[in-house]
């Protein structure tokens, strides 16, 4: 008798004339599953690894010829993939940006250039053997439900490579294309733009500052990219202005005592305090802390709506450029003319040669049917920012469509870990009604009574969000349990920076190196900056206190024996 098993698209046969069906081992529905992953950036790479960890068979489709997504710099803008400028540096430090089981090399700088992040991703891909699962120069044309989707949950995927299209069937799909490849350029919101005789472009197309040489430059928008471009322009341009209607809090990468901002700000202890206080008090504390560096009102930067938190601008140079006159902060635009612009509440025309629109991005999924994931008003109806709620089978997930207040890598990794366990049947989604109710509540984006509220639905508290998904997986560390078992580690976990290694201490995917990675994270942080070590001179006051303490100890012992 010849019996053929079909594990998705991978058949294998057992031939035995005397075999009977009840003699054969039971077949697990989740034993082998083929998973299509779209995109080989940060989200795609960690999704491949998570699939392998769960015994799934990933195939990643990458339209370009290399990995890295946003972090791979090219001199030209490639259609359908993110673009960055040559000088871009990470806004989160290496310890907070590391994957859960793969720390950055200790000699890497604390904040990394785009080339160093790409080097780390290459090391990650090589270490875990990810490259062999990627098909480069392959564009996904369409993702459609198979006719028997309600029973199998399978997807028919059409790809194109070298001008040739091919169709394949997969058991599940992970969409990892991000949201930084489709620029939002609302020209209709800028009266007179059609008459402008100078040059204008979206920040996506910026690569080098030489385009601003000797010119008068206006940057519209005050996100991180817009400010970075303005800073670079100020070094070669004749004049630079930033137009912002909303303003922004600006913080330095260098925080208390010279430590990275996120290692100081993003701790469990600080998060408990922030989320336990009434919203107005929390936002006041944030405002007070950021204004300790400089008074934002005096620099024209103070946010207009301070009830909600915008993404802060991480920049070490902006206040210096403003106070030295290299950059001027302006209000919203009223009108654009042939060679000048007029700002709100100002009758004066400002001459301008180049306008840079740092107006953000919109996202879409052109290969998906609208009935699967509907996008409207820069929102997608996804449970936990991941799963479409109405699918008969939870076999499609979006990874990376989120703007965390913190590093992206730990967030997308915990998303991928949860998704692959849902695919495997090890984690279950709640009923559709529960998911839809939570999605609708999230869309309202109400001002919270306690903690921080954000100005966009996609923005979220990364520590709360990661803990939430980690609880579903079973990998959230219990500080109380650690306190009895390993008090030193418990103190580091609660009071120290909430690095991603914490989510490998226990549960599925436990990593034996997690404890050591947490205990040595500060050593890796200071090593690249401690390049000149000078012996500290004797501290007279400290030594005097030690002598007094010893004297008091001996005195107590002597009196105790009398």
XYZ file of C-alpha atoms in Angstrom:
562
model
C 0.000 0.000 0.000
C 1.291 3.470 -0.870
C 0.048 6.296 1.339
C 0.846 9.872 0.421
C 0.787 12.614 3.047
C 0.451 16.249 2.074
C 2.049 18.750 4.411
C 0.957 21.923 2.646
C 2.750 21.693 -0.705
C 5.382 19.214 0.439
C 4.244 15.612 -0.182
C 6.058 12.578 1.040
C 5.127 8.943 0.719
C 5.519 5.850 2.819
C 5.440 2.627 0.872
C 4.722 -0.552 2.772
C 2.596 -3.325 1.387
C 1.618 -4.513 4.860
C 1.031 -1.097 6.406
C -2.350 -0.211 7.838
C -3.642 3.290 8.528
C -3.909 2.767 12.290
C -0.260 1.615 12.369
C 0.961 5.009 11.153
C 1.868 7.850 13.522
C -0.819 10.473 14.078
C -0.599 13.568 11.887
C -0.444 16.919 13.648
C -2.213 19.659 11.746
C 0.543 22.133 12.655
C 3.461 19.778 12.005
C 4.748 21.605 8.915
C 3.529 24.908 7.561
C 4.872 27.012 4.745
C 4.895 30.698 5.612
C 5.361 33.486 3.069
C 7.144 36.563 4.427
C 6.969 39.749 2.374
C 9.984 42.007 2.900
C 13.514 41.365 4.225
C 13.962 44.395 6.426
C 14.076 44.318 10.228
C 10.556 42.865 10.525
C 11.097 40.327 7.762
C 14.399 39.023 9.125
C 13.114 38.467 12.647
C 9.955 36.879 11.201
C 12.112 34.343 9.336
C 13.950 33.498 12.543
C 10.749 33.184 14.569
C 9.302 30.836 11.948
C 12.404 28.653 12.172
C 12.225 28.688 15.979
C 8.657 27.362 15.774
C 9.442 24.666 13.209
C 7.740 26.479 10.339
C 9.086 26.737 6.791
C 9.570 30.399 5.832
C 10.055 31.773 2.338
C 10.827 35.476 2.246
C 10.208 37.562 -0.881
C 12.372 40.684 -1.171
C 11.913 42.971 -4.175
C 15.450 44.417 -3.976
C 18.773 42.584 -4.175
C 19.738 42.793 -0.492
C 18.446 42.736 3.079
C 18.111 45.689 5.446
C 15.018 47.573 4.298
C 15.175 51.119 5.663
C 18.717 50.709 6.951
C 20.352 49.988 3.592
C 21.474 53.259 2.017
C 21.438 53.649 -1.759
C 22.274 56.742 -3.783
C 19.022 56.431 -5.696
C 15.452 56.004 -4.463
C 14.052 52.550 -5.171
C 10.354 52.202 -5.852
C 8.465 50.375 -3.120
C 11.187 50.395 -0.474
C 12.181 52.914 2.208
C 14.834 55.506 1.498
C 17.260 57.194 3.862
C 19.905 59.892 3.764
C 23.602 59.148 4.058
C 24.096 60.675 7.503
C 21.141 59.086 9.304
C 21.889 57.864 12.824
C 19.673 55.699 15.027
C 17.488 57.458 17.595
C 17.591 54.528 20.004
C 20.784 53.148 21.505
C 22.260 49.781 20.643
C 21.260 48.016 23.877
C 17.614 49.055 23.564
C 17.615 48.279 19.819
C 19.007 44.755 20.010
C 17.008 41.628 19.291
C 16.161 39.565 22.361
C 18.897 36.953 21.910
C 21.515 38.790 19.877
C 23.281 41.764 21.543
C 25.253 44.245 19.477
C 29.056 43.880 19.571
C 30.424 45.754 22.569
C 32.745 47.883 20.417
C 29.864 49.296 18.342
C 29.059 52.940 19.235
C 26.119 53.649 21.507
C 24.056 55.245 18.723
C 24.619 53.755 15.331
C 24.978 54.957 11.778
C 22.745 53.305 9.193
C 25.701 51.293 7.890
C 26.403 49.891 11.368
C 22.760 48.874 11.852
C 22.918 47.151 8.466
C 26.119 45.387 9.521
C 24.332 44.154 12.666
C 21.431 42.857 10.559
C 23.893 41.008 8.317
C 25.493 39.432 11.396
C 22.038 38.455 12.685
C 21.059 36.906 9.358
C 24.330 34.979 9.104
C 24.291 33.762 12.712
C 20.792 32.312 12.442
C 21.054 31.138 8.836
C 18.324 33.366 7.432
C 19.651 34.242 3.973
C 18.922 30.861 2.423
C 15.222 31.448 3.032
C 15.113 34.725 1.054
C 14.283 35.088 -2.639
C 15.784 38.395 -3.785
C 14.600 40.511 -6.722
C 11.152 38.997 -6.276
C 8.089 41.242 -6.121
C 4.808 40.076 -4.628
C 2.050 40.911 -7.107
C -0.980 39.536 -5.287
C -2.002 37.626 -2.176
C -5.413 35.983 -2.446
C -7.381 33.483 -0.403
C -7.449 29.978 -1.825
C -10.933 28.701 -2.795
C -10.974 26.424 0.261
C -9.646 29.124 2.617
C -12.380 28.635 5.208
C -11.135 25.070 5.693
C -7.379 25.362 5.038
C -6.532 29.031 5.674
C -4.191 28.890 2.692
C -3.142 31.751 0.418
C -2.292 31.866 -3.285
C 0.635 34.216 -3.854
C 1.718 35.500 -7.255
C 5.304 36.743 -7.459
C 7.360 38.210 -10.261
C 11.104 37.800 -10.830
C 13.077 38.638 -13.964
C 9.843 39.392 -15.797
C 8.374 35.982 -15.069
C 5.356 35.435 -12.824
C 4.890 32.418 -10.603
C 2.072 31.280 -8.334
C 2.550 29.388 -5.055
C 0.340 28.262 -2.199
C 1.270 29.019 1.408
C -0.320 28.126 4.708
C 0.253 31.567 6.208
C 1.519 35.046 5.301
C 3.485 37.651 7.257
C 3.425 41.141 5.725
C 6.615 42.995 6.692
C 6.761 45.990 4.349
C 6.579 48.764 6.966
C 5.060 52.174 6.311
C 7.963 54.336 5.061
C 7.907 53.802 1.314
C 4.823 55.770 0.188
C 5.348 59.509 0.839
C 2.472 61.719 1.923
C 2.666 64.901 -0.125
C -0.587 66.867 0.299
C 0.211 69.673 -2.156
C -3.437 70.734 -2.172
C -2.923 71.926 1.421
C -0.314 74.474 0.289
C -1.950 77.249 -1.757
C 0.242 78.604 -4.533
C 2.582 75.616 -4.822
C 1.807 75.397 -8.549
C 3.296 78.885 -9.032
C 6.532 78.177 -7.154
C 9.550 78.528 -9.455
C 12.088 77.006 -7.102
C 12.699 73.346 -6.326
C 10.569 71.247 -4.002
C 10.615 67.568 -3.018
C 9.564 65.153 -0.277
C 12.157 64.287 2.397
C 12.161 60.715 1.047
C 14.234 61.928 -1.899
C 16.899 63.678 0.160
C 20.366 62.079 0.141
C 23.121 64.722 0.557
C 23.228 68.404 1.662
C 24.975 69.662 -1.493
C 21.538 70.351 -3.040
C 21.214 73.251 -0.563
C 24.577 74.924 -1.282
C 24.161 78.717 -0.991
C 20.344 78.543 -1.119
C 17.453 79.675 1.057
C 15.792 76.506 2.366
C 12.406 75.870 3.952
C 11.642 72.539 5.634
C 7.920 71.915 6.206
C 7.304 69.527 9.077
C 9.079 68.886 12.343
C 9.642 65.197 12.640
C 13.050 63.630 13.100
C 13.841 63.511 9.379
C 12.798 67.120 8.800
C 14.991 68.398 11.629
C 17.955 66.247 10.546
C 17.695 67.638 7.005
C 17.445 71.214 8.309
C 20.554 70.709 10.458
C 22.535 69.401 7.470
C 21.252 72.212 5.251
C 22.311 74.839 7.809
C 25.966 73.920 7.244
C 25.926 74.870 3.548
C 22.764 76.904 2.889
C 22.402 80.659 2.976
C 19.325 80.475 5.185
C 17.249 77.663 6.741
C 13.729 77.790 8.171
C 11.530 75.080 9.696
C 7.764 75.542 9.427
C 5.711 73.815 12.121
C 2.174 74.346 13.280
C 2.228 71.829 16.117
C 5.754 72.218 17.525
C 7.563 69.362 19.257
C 9.512 68.391 22.332
C 13.196 68.073 21.510
C 15.448 65.816 23.546
C 19.089 64.893 23.252
C 20.389 61.385 22.771
C 22.739 62.211 25.658
C 20.644 62.103 28.824
C 21.325 62.089 32.579
C 25.030 61.736 33.382
C 25.762 61.262 29.692
C 23.821 57.997 29.392
C 21.540 57.211 26.426
C 18.111 58.779 26.759
C 16.163 55.545 26.324
C 18.196 53.566 28.869
C 17.299 56.209 31.454
C 13.704 56.911 30.402
C 12.441 53.440 29.460
C 12.585 51.446 32.682
C 9.846 49.428 34.369
C 10.109 51.578 37.470
C 9.681 54.828 35.538
C 6.863 53.323 33.484
C 4.956 52.292 36.622
C 5.231 55.852 37.912
C 4.187 57.417 34.586
C 1.189 55.134 34.129
C 0.037 55.480 37.762
C -0.206 59.256 37.696
C -3.103 61.261 36.222
C -2.518 62.197 32.589
C -2.060 65.964 33.156
C 0.595 65.321 35.807
C 2.416 62.841 33.584
C 2.477 65.200 30.604
C 3.613 68.042 32.891
C 6.488 65.904 34.154
C 7.515 65.098 30.577
C 7.354 68.781 29.657
C 9.326 69.766 32.751
C 11.987 67.149 32.069
C 12.475 68.074 28.422
C 12.584 71.790 29.238
C 15.448 71.264 31.677
C 17.741 71.212 28.643
C 16.325 74.473 27.240
C 13.062 76.433 27.398
C 11.086 75.271 24.368
C 8.865 78.368 24.411
C 11.865 80.667 24.011
C 12.961 78.667 20.968
C 9.549 78.581 19.278
C 9.284 74.821 19.679
C 6.765 74.245 22.468
C 3.991 71.871 21.297
C 0.600 73.393 20.598
C -1.420 70.523 22.096
C 0.298 69.319 25.240
C -2.481 66.924 26.316
C -1.099 64.306 23.935
C 2.452 63.188 23.198
C 3.881 63.535 19.731
C 6.959 61.583 18.777
C 9.780 63.643 20.314
C 12.512 64.986 18.087
C 15.810 63.304 18.957
C 18.463 65.829 18.014
C 21.603 67.043 19.728
C 22.203 70.101 17.496
C 18.876 71.896 17.002
C 18.945 74.300 19.984
C 22.530 75.265 19.107
C 21.534 76.005 15.514
C 18.571 78.104 16.648
C 20.503 80.141 19.205
C 23.255 80.878 16.656
C 20.757 81.913 13.983
C 21.523 79.077 11.582
C 17.913 77.840 11.763
C 14.739 79.845 12.322
C 11.503 78.249 13.541
C 8.414 79.534 11.723
C 4.649 78.915 12.068
C 2.478 77.154 9.483
C 2.488 78.296 5.869
C -0.241 80.591 4.643
C 0.742 80.874 0.987
C 3.478 79.937 -1.456
C 4.449 82.426 -4.148
C 6.793 82.299 -7.146
C 10.012 82.823 -5.182
C 8.830 83.291 -1.622
C 6.431 82.124 1.073
C 4.110 83.809 3.561
C 3.628 82.368 7.051
C 0.535 82.525 9.223
C 0.109 85.762 11.209
C 2.934 87.401 9.259
C 2.526 89.820 6.332
C 6.195 89.556 5.408
C 7.280 87.453 2.447
C 10.302 85.212 3.026
C 12.395 84.427 -0.080
C 12.853 80.682 -0.633
C 14.770 78.651 -3.233
C 14.111 75.079 -2.028
C 11.168 73.579 -0.131
C 11.490 70.176 1.554
C 8.201 68.518 2.500
C 8.887 66.412 5.602
C 5.198 65.566 5.742
C 5.371 61.892 6.636
C 4.124 58.765 4.937
C 0.963 56.859 4.170
C 0.732 53.100 3.961
C -1.125 50.609 1.822
C -1.081 46.944 0.868
C -1.492 46.943 -2.916
C -1.147 43.160 -3.177
C -3.999 42.502 -0.719
C -7.719 42.770 -1.310
C -9.472 45.495 0.642
C -11.711 42.880 2.230
C -8.634 41.418 3.960
C -7.034 44.599 5.305
C -8.867 47.867 4.829
C -6.861 51.080 5.142
C -8.637 54.393 5.605
C -7.559 57.683 7.159
C -4.077 56.276 7.863
C -5.640 53.467 9.916
C -5.868 49.723 9.435
C -8.338 47.532 11.302
C -5.894 45.132 12.927
C -6.111 43.402 16.297
C -3.053 44.353 18.362
C -1.839 46.141 15.200
C -1.300 42.685 13.669
C -4.276 40.450 12.815
C -7.279 41.224 10.586
C -10.187 40.219 12.841
C -12.650 38.863 10.294
C -10.580 36.089 8.680
C -12.017 32.593 9.091
C -8.495 31.389 9.859
C -5.839 33.605 11.522
C -3.211 32.898 8.865
C -2.301 36.438 7.789
C -0.464 38.926 9.984
C 1.018 42.389 9.525
C 4.321 42.860 11.370
C 5.829 46.304 11.922
C 2.834 48.584 11.307
C 3.319 50.413 14.575
C 5.127 53.483 15.897
C 6.435 52.600 19.360
C 7.785 55.195 21.756
C 11.139 53.445 21.751
C 13.123 51.019 19.617
C 11.404 49.152 16.779
C 13.400 45.905 16.760
C 12.187 44.436 20.090
C 8.604 45.362 19.195
C 8.533 43.685 15.781
C 10.333 40.649 17.185
C 7.750 40.101 19.929
C 5.043 40.550 17.284
C 6.659 37.865 15.123
C 7.099 35.509 18.088
C 3.399 35.798 18.929
C 2.293 35.486 15.301
C 4.242 32.286 14.673
C 2.796 30.706 17.791
C -0.695 31.635 16.635
C 0.115 30.021 13.282
C 1.267 26.920 15.163
C -1.900 26.764 17.218
C 0.021 27.336 20.454
C -1.642 30.701 21.067
C -5.279 31.483 20.376
C -6.988 34.699 19.305
C -10.135 35.814 21.154
C -13.577 35.804 19.488
C -14.110 38.160 16.543
C -16.460 40.369 18.550
C -13.790 40.900 21.222
C -11.155 41.796 18.633
C -13.445 44.207 16.783
C -14.453 45.883 20.043
C -10.809 46.464 20.999
C -9.959 47.756 17.509
C -12.838 50.241 17.591
C -11.828 51.399 21.048
C -8.248 51.904 19.874
C -9.430 53.923 16.867
C -11.162 56.413 19.158
C -7.720 57.323 20.537
C -9.212 58.842 23.657
C -7.270 60.945 26.124
C -6.336 58.584 28.933
C -7.058 59.331 32.558
C -3.683 57.963 33.594
C -0.325 57.843 31.857
C 0.550 59.234 28.446
C -1.825 59.756 25.539
C -0.535 59.836 21.968
C -1.534 61.941 18.982
C -1.766 59.010 16.541
C -3.400 55.600 16.769
C -0.267 53.790 15.564
C 1.783 55.298 18.397
C 1.962 53.318 21.596
C 3.889 52.818 24.827
C 6.411 50.198 23.739
C 6.944 48.716 27.229
C 3.228 48.219 27.881
C 2.689 46.813 24.389
C 5.610 44.367 24.517
C 4.583 43.188 27.992
C 1.063 42.602 26.696
C 2.221 40.372 23.838
C 4.842 38.698 26.036
C 2.083 37.752 28.490
C 0.179 36.066 25.655
C 3.293 34.076 24.753
C 4.373 33.349 28.332
C 7.676 35.241 28.223
C 6.969 38.286 30.387
C 9.394 38.264 33.325
C 7.892 38.213 36.808
C 9.815 40.701 38.911
C 8.303 39.293 42.112
C 9.373 35.734 41.274
C 12.851 36.964 40.348
C 13.092 38.849 43.634
C 12.989 35.558 45.561
C 15.007 33.548 43.070
C 17.597 36.075 41.828
C 17.305 39.436 43.651
C 20.231 41.045 41.838
C 18.662 40.281 38.464
C 15.240 41.409 39.723
C 16.644 44.827 40.653
C 18.247 45.162 37.213
C 15.014 44.156 35.471
C 12.813 46.573 37.444
C 15.024 49.603 37.957
C 17.336 49.232 34.971
C 16.637 49.802 31.284
C 13.974 47.484 29.890
C 16.159 45.827 27.294
C 14.750 43.088 25.082
C 16.851 40.358 26.741
C 14.281 40.334 29.564
C 11.882 38.484 27.259
C 14.271 35.531 26.961
C 14.580 34.883 30.691
C 11.651 32.486 30.839
C 8.996 30.731 28.809
C 9.119 29.560 25.178
C 12.377 30.450 23.479
C 14.267 30.915 26.747
C 17.888 31.941 26.111
C 20.600 30.908 28.575
C 22.587 34.080 27.824
C 19.763 36.463 28.742
C 20.768 36.947 32.385
C 24.368 37.757 31.547
C 23.289 40.088 28.735
C 21.209 42.079 31.244
C 23.924 42.180 33.906
C 26.546 43.400 31.415
C 24.428 45.834 29.377
C 25.937 48.941 31.003
C 29.458 47.645 30.366
C 28.694 47.346 26.639
C 27.209 50.842 26.745
C 30.197 52.654 28.223
C 32.973 50.650 26.563
C 32.972 52.472 23.185
C 33.164 55.893 24.920
C 35.695 55.015 27.636
C 38.615 55.232 25.274
C 40.739 57.322 27.639
C 40.698 56.127 31.223
C 42.280 58.408 33.815
C 42.894 57.258 37.361
C 40.665 59.142 39.770
C 42.526 61.241 42.342
C 41.968 60.370 46.014
C 38.717 61.800 47.325
C 39.527 63.409 50.690
C 35.901 63.743 51.834
C 35.024 60.184 50.879
C 38.098 58.794 52.653
C 37.304 60.884 55.737
C 33.770 59.478 55.857
C 35.153 55.948 55.572
C 37.501 56.608 58.525
C 34.640 58.018 60.596
C 32.533 54.985 59.701
C 35.302 52.590 60.748
C 35.806 54.510 63.993
C 32.074 54.308 64.731
C 32.063 50.571 63.972
C 35.007 49.876 66.317
C 33.441 52.078 68.981
C 30.170 50.134 68.769
C 32.025 46.816 69.033
C 34.093 48.048 72.001
C 31.058 49.358 73.866
C 29.219 46.135 73.141
C 31.856 44.085 74.953
C 31.899 46.318 78.025
